[in-house]
Amino acid sequence: MKFLICFGTRPEAIKMAPLIHEMKRRGMPFKVCVTAQHREMLDQVLDFFEITPDYDFNAMQPGQQLNVLSSYVLKEVDAVIEKEKPDMILVQGDTTSAFIGSFAAFNRQIKVGHIEAGLRTFDKKHPFPEEGNRQLISRITDFHFTPTPQSSVNLQQENIQKEDIYLSGNTIVDALGYAVTKLNNGFANTEIKRLEDLIRADKKIILVTGHRRESFGQGIREVCEALLELVERSGAQVVFPVHLNPKVQGPVKEILAGQSDIHLVHPVTYPVLIWLMKKCDIIISDSGGIQEEAPSLNKPVIVTRSVSERMEGVEAGFSFLTGTMKERIIEKGLELLKNKPDYSGVSNPYGDGRASERIIDILLKSL
Ligand code: UDP
């Protein structure tokens, strides 16, 4: 039984890495194929987890058009399938790379395993692109590995057979364990040193990230304006690793560059982001992965989205949905900076750090 693992962006790489480590540990035959839908951000993760892809499509283009990306990746994955003849393709999450990887396998009648299956916003009006991708992948997947009980229920409600759904937990918690262990063992990094010099020890820290297409334009502008006022009214400082997409870079730099107590930095590597998460007081983000990591580090996250496919964190009191509305972000930010929620006894609803082990156990048993 031979596996082809196919992914293209930073979050997919982070969530696939523990699975790749586990397959290696158990001596399973597999090949890794990256589309490189992200380039630099993907490579940082591959380096940290010491993963060398067998195939690299180098697909990233300036002003990436999703149809151009899709047709290129489809052709390239198909050639790899032709050469390697895998029995199953493993994809992760909801990107174009994940959908096209699964679609290529489907067309070749090769089994598909979907990691982090069953997330849903149920947003019919704006399913673009993640909700659309994940629903499309579910239609053609054979093995659905879900991160939470709710995601299993979501799939059953779409008439997916119960016996094809496997509750594994989210592999991001496994990856976080790997990163925290490396950091605790004195992982030396010049970026951390530079940030230590930049960050003021006498001020609280608001960690900010943002990248979603749904917030491009007015949404990002409002988040930036909220940050300006939040910093002024709370006396806290912002650390903002700015995503490389020009639609994020443009407004963020225009509104926030040169403002005092707002540190705009290049996207940081994964262990540095985890170091920042451990150090900060609150997080403001539209990131899915950060919402899943935050509970393990006991940090509250203001989610700058009006819908989420990750309501488990909201229910457990870790995530707070504000949309991109300036007033709501400021109000929630001030409240959380003043009174940090008490998370004692609350565990991470997304996983326990053993998801990869479970996924591999299931694959080995079922094949
Ligand atoms: N992350 C990172 N560097 C950053 C920002 C985020 O390594 O500057 C990590 C973060 O810890 C999480 C993942 O990237 O594991 C989330 O990726 P992103 O927010 O880009 O995508 P999403 O999770 O929303 O799909």
Tab-separated table of C-alpha atoms and ligand atoms in Angstrom:
chain	number	residue	atom	x	y	z
A	1	MET	CA	0.000	0.000	0.000
A	2	LYS	CA	1.592	3.225	-1.168
A	3	PHE	CA	0.511	6.723	-0.141
A	4	LEU	CA	0.869	10.061	-1.887
A	5	ILE	CA	0.699	13.031	0.479
A	6	CYS	CA	-0.197	16.220	-1.334
A	7	PHE	CA	-0.326	19.769	0.067
A	8	GLY	CA	0.585	23.332	-0.798
A	9	THR	CA	0.303	25.942	1.946
A	10	ARG	CA	1.762	26.697	5.366
A	11	PRO	CA	-1.172	25.452	7.468
A	12	GLU	CA	-1.460	22.225	5.474
A	13	ALA	CA	2.253	21.573	5.944
A	14	ILE	CA	2.007	22.161	9.706
A	15	LYS	CA	-0.926	19.759	9.968
A	16	MET	CA	0.570	17.112	7.664
A	17	ALA	CA	4.028	17.156	9.293
A	18	PRO	CA	3.157	15.022	12.347
A	19	LEU	CA	1.480	12.495	10.048
A	20	ILE	CA	4.590	12.301	7.861
A	21	HIS	CA	6.750	11.805	10.978
A	22	GLU	CA	4.442	9.014	12.152
A	23	MET	CA	4.483	7.270	8.750
A	24	LYS	CA	8.270	7.456	8.719
A	25	ARG	CA	8.435	6.086	12.253
A	26	ARG	CA	6.330	3.096	11.211
A	27	GLY	CA	8.240	2.501	7.986
A	28	MET	CA	5.255	3.060	5.687
A	29	PRO	CA	5.819	3.634	1.956
A	30	PHE	CA	4.875	7.154	0.908
A	31	LYS	CA	5.875	10.089	-1.288
A	32	VAL	CA	5.420	13.765	-0.482
A	33	CYS	CA	4.302	16.101	-3.211
A	34	VAL	CA	4.026	19.860	-2.598
A	35	THR	CA	2.252	22.220	-4.964
A	36	ALA	CA	3.939	25.209	-3.254
A	37	GLN	CA	0.768	27.275	-3.560
A	38	HIS	CA	2.669	29.222	-0.863
A	39	ARG	CA	6.425	29.274	-1.415
A	40	GLU	CA	8.377	30.980	1.341
A	41	MET	CA	5.842	30.241	4.108
A	42	LEU	CA	5.696	26.584	3.080
A	43	ASP	CA	9.471	26.205	2.964
A	44	GLN	CA	9.838	27.588	6.495
A	45	VAL	CA	7.568	24.829	7.784
A	46	LEU	CA	9.259	22.074	5.762
A	47	ASP	CA	12.612	23.172	7.218
A	48	PHE	CA	11.391	23.201	10.788
A	49	PHE	CA	9.842	19.732	10.536
A	50	GLU	CA	12.787	18.419	8.482
A	51	ILE	CA	10.641	17.284	5.548
A	52	THR	CA	12.057	17.047	2.034
A	53	PRO	CA	9.368	16.727	-0.634
A	54	ASP	CA	9.790	14.148	-3.395
A	55	TYR	CA	7.929	16.408	-5.837
A	56	ASP	CA	7.658	20.188	-5.844
A	57	PHE	CA	5.461	21.956	-8.437
A	58	ASN	CA	6.547	25.473	-7.461
A	59	ALA	CA	3.046	26.662	-8.395
A	60	MET	CA	3.016	30.078	-6.728
A	61	GLN	CA	2.496	32.984	-9.124
A	62	PRO	CA	2.077	36.693	-8.463
A	63	GLY	CA	-1.654	37.577	-8.331
A	64	GLN	CA	-2.498	33.876	-8.206
A	65	GLN	CA	-5.618	33.069	-10.262
A	66	LEU	CA	-7.308	30.018	-8.785
A	67	ASN	CA	-8.274	28.503	-12.155
A	68	VAL	CA	-4.745	28.858	-13.493
A	69	LEU	CA	-3.382	27.329	-10.282
A	70	SER	CA	-5.963	24.519	-10.387
A	71	SER	CA	-5.311	23.473	-13.963
A	72	TYR	CA	-1.534	23.533	-13.461
A	73	VAL	CA	-1.686	21.515	-10.219
A	74	LEU	CA	-4.149	19.001	-11.707
A	75	LYS	CA	-1.803	18.280	-14.592
A	76	GLU	CA	1.252	17.970	-12.341
A	77	VAL	CA	-0.425	15.727	-9.728
A	78	ASP	CA	-1.731	13.523	-12.500
A	79	ALA	CA	1.803	13.010	-13.800
A	80	VAL	CA	2.980	12.042	-10.298
A	81	ILE	CA	0.084	9.591	-9.964
A	82	GLU	CA	1.015	8.087	-13.323
A	83	LYS	CA	4.608	7.627	-12.201
A	84	GLU	CA	4.165	6.570	-8.552
A	85	LYS	CA	0.891	4.629	-8.851
A	86	PRO	CA	-0.206	5.328	-5.252
A	87	ASP	CA	-3.101	3.442	-3.683
A	88	MET	CA	-4.292	6.451	-1.744
A	89	ILE	CA	-3.875	10.234	-1.741
A	90	LEU	CA	-3.911	12.087	1.568
A	91	VAL	CA	-4.977	15.729	1.512
A	92	GLN	CA	-5.575	18.172	4.342
A	93	GLY	CA	-8.063	20.952	4.946
A	94	ASP	CA	-9.694	23.232	2.425
A	95	THR	CA	-7.256	24.795	-0.020
A	96	THR	CA	-7.211	24.670	-3.808
A	97	SER	CA	-4.224	22.301	-3.538
A	98	ALA	CA	-6.198	19.953	-1.292
A	99	PHE	CA	-9.250	19.915	-3.550
A	100	ILE	CA	-7.284	19.496	-6.770
A	101	GLY	CA	-5.144	16.735	-5.202
A	102	SER	CA	-8.276	14.843	-4.209
A	103	PHE	CA	-9.924	15.487	-7.588
A	104	ALA	CA	-6.914	14.092	-9.452
A	105	ALA	CA	-7.130	10.933	-7.339
A	106	PHE	CA	-10.882	10.683	-7.906
A	107	ASN	CA	-10.465	10.864	-11.677
A	108	ARG	CA	-7.915	8.041	-11.458
A	109	GLN	CA	-10.142	5.980	-9.121
A	110	ILE	CA	-7.590	6.162	-6.338
A	111	LYS	CA	-8.767	6.346	-2.744
A	112	VAL	CA	-8.809	9.704	-0.980
A	113	GLY	CA	-8.086	10.270	2.717
A	114	HIS	CA	-9.120	13.706	3.970
A	115	ILE	CA	-7.429	15.015	7.105
A	116	GLU	CA	-9.463	17.610	9.061
A	117	ALA	CA	-12.725	16.615	7.408
A	118	GLY	CA	-16.205	17.851	8.255
A	119	LEU	CA	-15.572	21.508	9.084
A	120	ARG	CA	-18.455	23.680	7.932
A	121	THR	CA	-19.461	27.325	8.088
A	122	PHE	CA	-22.804	26.433	6.423
A	123	ASP	CA	-22.405	29.758	4.650
A	124	LYS	CA	-24.250	29.253	1.362
A	125	LYS	CA	-23.923	32.861	0.260
A	126	HIS	CA	-20.136	33.118	0.630
A	127	PRO	CA	-18.622	29.633	0.444
A	128	PHE	CA	-15.560	31.015	-1.379
A	129	PRO	CA	-13.070	29.484	-1.366
A	130	GLU	CA	-12.571	27.332	1.759
A	131	GLU	CA	-16.150	26.184	2.432
A	132	GLY	CA	-16.564	25.271	-1.238
A	133	ASN	CA	-13.286	23.358	-1.317
A	134	ARG	CA	-13.985	21.365	1.819
A	135	GLN	CA	-17.496	20.415	0.680
A	136	LEU	CA	-16.171	19.345	-2.715
A	137	ILE	CA	-13.460	17.219	-1.071
A	138	SER	CA	-16.031	15.518	1.179
A	139	ARG	CA	-18.026	14.445	-1.877
A	140	ILE	CA	-15.131	12.373	-3.227
A	141	THR	CA	-13.353	11.218	-0.043
A	142	ASP	CA	-13.205	7.584	1.102
A	143	PHE	CA	-11.676	8.105	4.570
A	144	HIS	CA	-12.879	11.186	6.472
A	145	PHE	CA	-10.655	11.977	9.479
A	146	THR	CA	-12.507	14.464	11.653
A	147	PRO	CA	-10.993	16.712	14.319
A	148	THR	CA	-14.057	16.974	16.616
A	149	PRO	CA	-17.357	15.164	17.283
A	150	GLN	CA	-19.225	18.102	15.688
A	151	SER	CA	-17.339	17.662	12.403
A	152	SER	CA	-18.354	13.978	12.368
A	153	VAL	CA	-21.984	15.018	12.872
A	154	ASN	CA	-21.709	17.551	10.033
A	155	LEU	CA	-20.639	14.797	7.641
A	156	GLN	CA	-23.365	12.407	8.747
A	157	GLN	CA	-25.894	15.143	8.086
A	158	GLU	CA	-24.623	15.177	4.507
A	159	ASN	CA	-25.374	11.451	4.260
A	160	ILE	CA	-21.785	10.319	4.472
A	161	GLN	CA	-21.672	6.769	5.816
A	162	LYS	CA	-20.871	6.561	9.527
A	163	GLU	CA	-18.314	3.809	8.909
A	164	ASP	CA	-16.269	6.083	6.633
A	165	ILE	CA	-15.927	8.790	9.324
A	166	TYR	CA	-13.108	8.492	11.851
A	167	LEU	CA	-12.811	10.886	14.790
A	168	SER	CA	-9.067	11.422	15.136
A	169	GLY	CA	-8.589	14.897	16.633
A	170	ASN	CA	-6.702	17.641	14.834
A	171	THR	CA	-3.064	16.967	13.957
A	172	ILE	CA	-2.278	20.634	14.678
A	173	VAL	CA	-2.178	19.764	18.375
A	174	ASP	CA	0.434	17.066	17.611
A	175	ALA	CA	2.481	19.651	15.678
A	176	LEU	CA	2.218	22.114	18.540
A	177	GLY	CA	3.600	19.480	20.926
A	178	TYR	CA	6.606	19.026	18.627
A	179	ALA	CA	7.200	22.798	18.469
A	180	VAL	CA	6.818	23.396	22.209
A	181	THR	CA	9.247	20.558	22.980
A	182	LYS	CA	11.808	22.046	20.583
A	183	LEU	CA	11.327	25.528	22.122
A	184	ASN	CA	11.647	24.162	25.669
A	185	ASN	CA	14.839	22.396	24.652
A	186	GLY	CA	16.414	25.741	23.818
A	187	PHE	CA	15.627	25.983	20.084
A	188	ALA	CA	17.906	28.872	19.139
A	189	ASN	CA	16.543	31.397	16.724
A	190	THR	CA	17.721	34.836	15.634
A	191	GLU	CA	14.115	35.914	14.937
A	192	ILE	CA	13.204	35.339	18.592
A	193	LYS	CA	16.214	37.423	19.676
A	194	ARG	CA	15.155	40.243	17.361
A	195	LEU	CA	11.575	40.151	18.661
A	196	GLU	CA	12.807	40.145	22.262
A	197	ASP	CA	14.598	43.428	21.489
A	198	LEU	CA	11.536	44.883	19.741
A	199	ILE	CA	8.825	43.970	22.249
A	200	ARG	CA	8.517	46.196	25.322
A	201	ALA	CA	8.504	44.249	28.569
A	202	ASP	CA	6.263	46.792	30.344
A	203	LYS	CA	3.332	46.534	27.927
A	204	LYS	CA	0.765	43.832	27.276
A	205	ILE	CA	0.973	42.116	23.897
A	206	ILE	CA	-1.757	41.768	21.284
A	207	LEU	CA	-0.696	39.265	18.625
A	208	VAL	CA	-2.426	39.876	15.281
A	209	THR	CA	-2.635	37.868	12.047
A	210	GLY	CA	-4.965	38.031	9.045
A	211	HIS	CA	-5.087	36.490	5.602
A	212	ARG	CA	-8.582	35.464	4.527
A	213	ARG	CA	-9.874	36.429	1.105
A	214	GLU	CA	-13.292	37.131	2.633
A	215	SER	CA	-11.766	40.064	4.615
A	216	PHE	CA	-9.845	41.662	1.749
A	217	GLY	CA	-10.697	45.334	1.245
A	218	GLN	CA	-12.875	47.090	3.799
A	219	GLY	CA	-12.619	44.236	6.350
A	220	ILE	CA	-8.845	44.466	6.739
A	221	ARG	CA	-8.997	48.260	6.853
A	222	GLU	CA	-11.465	48.177	9.746
A	223	VAL	CA	-9.348	45.679	11.684
A	224	CYS	CA	-6.351	48.010	11.284
A	225	GLU	CA	-8.354	51.003	12.483
A	226	ALA	CA	-9.540	48.992	15.488
A	227	LEU	CA	-5.918	48.181	16.349
A	228	LEU	CA	-4.952	51.843	16.338
A	229	GLU	CA	-7.674	52.699	18.814
A	230	LEU	CA	-7.160	49.590	20.933
A	231	VAL	CA	-3.481	50.381	21.405
A	232	GLU	CA	-4.254	53.957	22.331
A	233	ARG	CA	-6.996	53.106	24.810
A	234	SER	CA	-5.408	50.046	26.445
A	235	GLY	CA	-1.735	51.008	26.505
A	236	ALA	CA	-0.909	47.576	25.046
A	237	GLN	CA	1.349	46.915	22.056
A	238	VAL	CA	0.612	45.024	18.843
A	239	VAL	CA	2.878	42.455	17.197
A	240	PHE	CA	1.582	41.787	13.680
A	241	PRO	CA	3.350	39.310	11.355
A	242	VAL	CA	1.874	40.559	8.072
A	243	HIS	CA	0.862	37.872	5.539
A	244	LEU	CA	2.717	38.214	2.221
A	245	ASN	CA	-0.419	38.548	0.086
A	246	PRO	CA	-0.336	42.105	-1.384
A	247	LYS	CA	-4.042	42.487	-0.540
A	248	VAL	CA	-3.026	42.213	3.127
A	249	GLN	CA	0.318	44.029	2.915
A	250	GLY	CA	-1.181	47.084	1.120
A	251	PRO	CA	-3.826	48.272	3.623
A	252	VAL	CA	-1.887	47.132	6.704
A	253	LYS	CA	1.183	49.146	5.740
A	254	GLU	CA	-0.885	52.135	4.639
A	255	ILE	CA	-2.781	52.368	7.943
A	256	LEU	CA	-0.343	50.984	10.520
A	257	ALA	CA	3.247	51.558	9.339
A	258	GLY	CA	5.188	53.898	11.597
A	259	GLN	CA	2.554	53.933	14.376
A	260	SER	CA	3.962	53.696	17.866
A	261	ASP	CA	3.511	50.413	19.746
A	262	ILE	CA	2.506	48.643	16.540
A	263	HIS	CA	5.234	46.273	15.416
A	264	LEU	CA	4.687	45.114	11.838
A	265	VAL	CA	6.970	42.195	11.091
A	266	HIS	CA	7.578	39.762	8.250
A	267	PRO	CA	5.560	36.504	8.630
A	268	VAL	CA	7.405	34.646	11.342
A	269	THR	CA	8.383	31.005	11.175
A	270	TYR	CA	6.135	28.492	12.877
A	271	PRO	CA	8.164	28.039	16.109
A	272	VAL	CA	8.453	31.800	16.442
A	273	LEU	CA	4.700	32.182	16.044
A	274	ILE	CA	4.243	29.606	18.809
A	275	TRP	CA	6.753	31.522	20.941
A	276	LEU	CA	4.727	34.714	20.318
A	277	MET	CA	1.476	32.949	21.162
A	278	LYS	CA	2.944	31.768	24.457
A	279	LYS	CA	4.169	35.284	25.246
A	280	CYS	CA	1.122	37.355	24.227
A	281	ASP	CA	-1.906	38.338	26.307
A	282	ILE	CA	-4.568	38.162	23.609
A	283	ILE	CA	-4.747	37.265	19.913
A	284	ILE	CA	-6.725	38.947	17.134
A	285	SER	CA	-6.858	36.752	14.055
A	286	ASP	CA	-8.909	35.221	11.267
A	287	SER	CA	-6.665	32.157	11.242
A	288	GLY	CA	-8.205	28.731	11.644
A	289	GLY	CA	-4.988	27.147	12.876
A	290	ILE	CA	-4.409	29.781	15.526
A	291	GLN	CA	-7.917	29.182	16.929
A	292	GLU	CA	-6.979	25.507	17.258
A	293	GLU	CA	-3.599	26.169	18.882
A	294	ALA	CA	-4.730	28.871	21.318
A	295	PRO	CA	-6.605	26.559	23.743
A	296	SER	CA	-3.453	24.482	24.323
A	297	LEU	CA	-1.649	27.682	25.301
A	298	ASN	CA	-4.584	29.138	27.292
A	299	LYS	CA	-4.949	32.248	25.121
A	300	PRO	CA	-8.171	34.000	24.093
A	301	VAL	CA	-8.654	34.781	20.398
A	302	ILE	CA	-10.792	37.542	18.936
A	303	VAL	CA	-11.839	36.081	15.598
A	304	THR	CA	-12.312	38.775	12.961
A	305	ARG	CA	-14.942	36.780	11.115
A	306	SER	CA	-18.707	36.685	11.377
A	307	VAL	CA	-18.938	32.939	10.782
A	308	SER	CA	-16.626	30.139	11.817
A	309	GLU	CA	-16.269	26.479	11.016
A	310	ARG	CA	-14.626	26.133	14.431
A	311	MET	CA	-17.412	26.791	16.930
A	312	GLU	CA	-15.945	24.370	19.490
A	313	GLY	CA	-13.457	27.060	20.558
A	314	VAL	CA	-16.252	29.614	20.862
A	315	GLU	CA	-18.283	27.228	23.030
A	316	ALA	CA	-15.257	26.499	25.251
A	317	GLY	CA	-14.653	30.248	25.787
A	318	PHE	CA	-11.387	30.545	23.834
A	319	SER	CA	-12.665	32.228	20.643
A	320	PHE	CA	-14.838	35.323	20.307
A	321	LEU	CA	-16.444	36.137	16.945
A	322	THR	CA	-16.514	39.879	16.267
A	323	GLY	CA	-16.480	40.070	12.489
A	324	THR	CA	-14.364	42.895	11.137
A	325	MET	CA	-16.482	45.481	12.936
A	326	LYS	CA	-14.198	48.050	14.506
A	327	GLU	CA	-16.299	48.801	17.601
A	328	ARG	CA	-16.793	45.145	18.488
A	329	ILE	CA	-13.081	44.373	18.163
A	330	ILE	CA	-12.163	47.311	20.401
A	331	GLU	CA	-14.787	46.443	23.009
A	332	LYS	CA	-13.800	42.752	23.201
A	333	GLY	CA	-10.103	43.600	23.140
A	334	LEU	CA	-10.387	46.014	26.072
A	335	GLU	CA	-12.440	43.493	28.023
A	336	LEU	CA	-10.040	40.576	27.499
A	337	LEU	CA	-6.950	42.676	28.208
A	338	LYS	CA	-8.482	43.770	31.498
A	339	ASN	CA	-9.821	40.380	32.626
A	340	LYS	CA	-8.071	37.325	31.280
A	341	PRO	CA	-10.548	34.401	31.230
A	342	ASP	CA	-9.805	31.584	33.654
A	343	TYR	CA	-9.090	28.455	31.628
A	344	SER	CA	-8.131	26.144	34.479
A	345	GLY	CA	-9.575	22.703	33.884
A	346	VAL	CA	-10.683	23.469	30.295
A	347	SER	CA	-8.993	21.240	27.708
A	348	ASN	CA	-8.357	21.853	24.024
A	349	PRO	CA	-11.549	20.869	22.134
A	350	TYR	CA	-9.516	20.247	18.948
A	351	GLY	CA	-7.287	17.424	20.082
A	352	ASP	CA	-4.967	15.774	22.575
A	353	GLY	CA	-1.778	15.514	20.494
A	354	ARG	CA	-2.344	11.923	19.325
A	355	ALA	CA	-4.335	12.488	16.121
A	356	SER	CA	-1.605	11.273	13.747
A	357	GLU	CA	-1.189	8.025	15.657
A	358	ARG	CA	-4.938	7.399	15.398
A	359	ILE	CA	-5.060	8.201	11.688
A	360	ILE	CA	-2.205	5.836	10.916
A	361	ASP	CA	-3.719	3.091	13.107
A	362	ILE	CA	-6.969	3.397	11.162
A	363	LEU	CA	-5.251	3.405	7.764
A	364	LEU	CA	-3.162	0.344	8.630
A	365	LYS	CA	-6.207	-1.514	9.979
A	366	SER	CA	-8.530	-0.665	7.098
A	367	LEU	CA	-6.353	-1.428	4.136
B	1	UDP	N1	1.603	30.815	11.472
B	1	UDP	C1	2.979	30.946	11.308
B	1	UDP	N2	3.506	32.194	11.106
B	1	UDP	C2	2.729	33.330	11.042
B	1	UDP	C3	1.318	33.184	11.181
B	1	UDP	C4	0.778	31.902	11.377
B	1	UDP	O1	3.712	29.961	11.354
B	1	UDP	O2	3.270	34.425	10.839
B	1	UDP	C5	1.048	29.459	11.685
B	1	UDP	C6	0.079	29.296	12.852
B	1	UDP	O3	0.754	28.932	14.033
B	1	UDP	C7	-0.850	28.193	12.404
B	1	UDP	C8	-0.839	28.329	10.892
B	1	UDP	O4	0.277	29.139	10.552
B	1	UDP	O5	-0.341	26.926	12.731
B	1	UDP	C9	-2.119	28.966	10.433
B	1	UDP	O6	-1.990	29.365	9.120
B	1	UDP	P1	-2.920	30.462	8.454
B	1	UDP	O7	-3.408	31.388	9.492
B	1	UDP	O8	-2.116	31.028	7.325
B	1	UDP	O9	-4.089	29.596	7.793
B	1	UDP	P2	-5.439	28.951	8.352
B	1	UDP	O10	-5.127	28.160	9.567
B	1	UDP	O11	-6.424	30.037	8.606
B	1	UDP	O12	-5.894	28.069	7.235
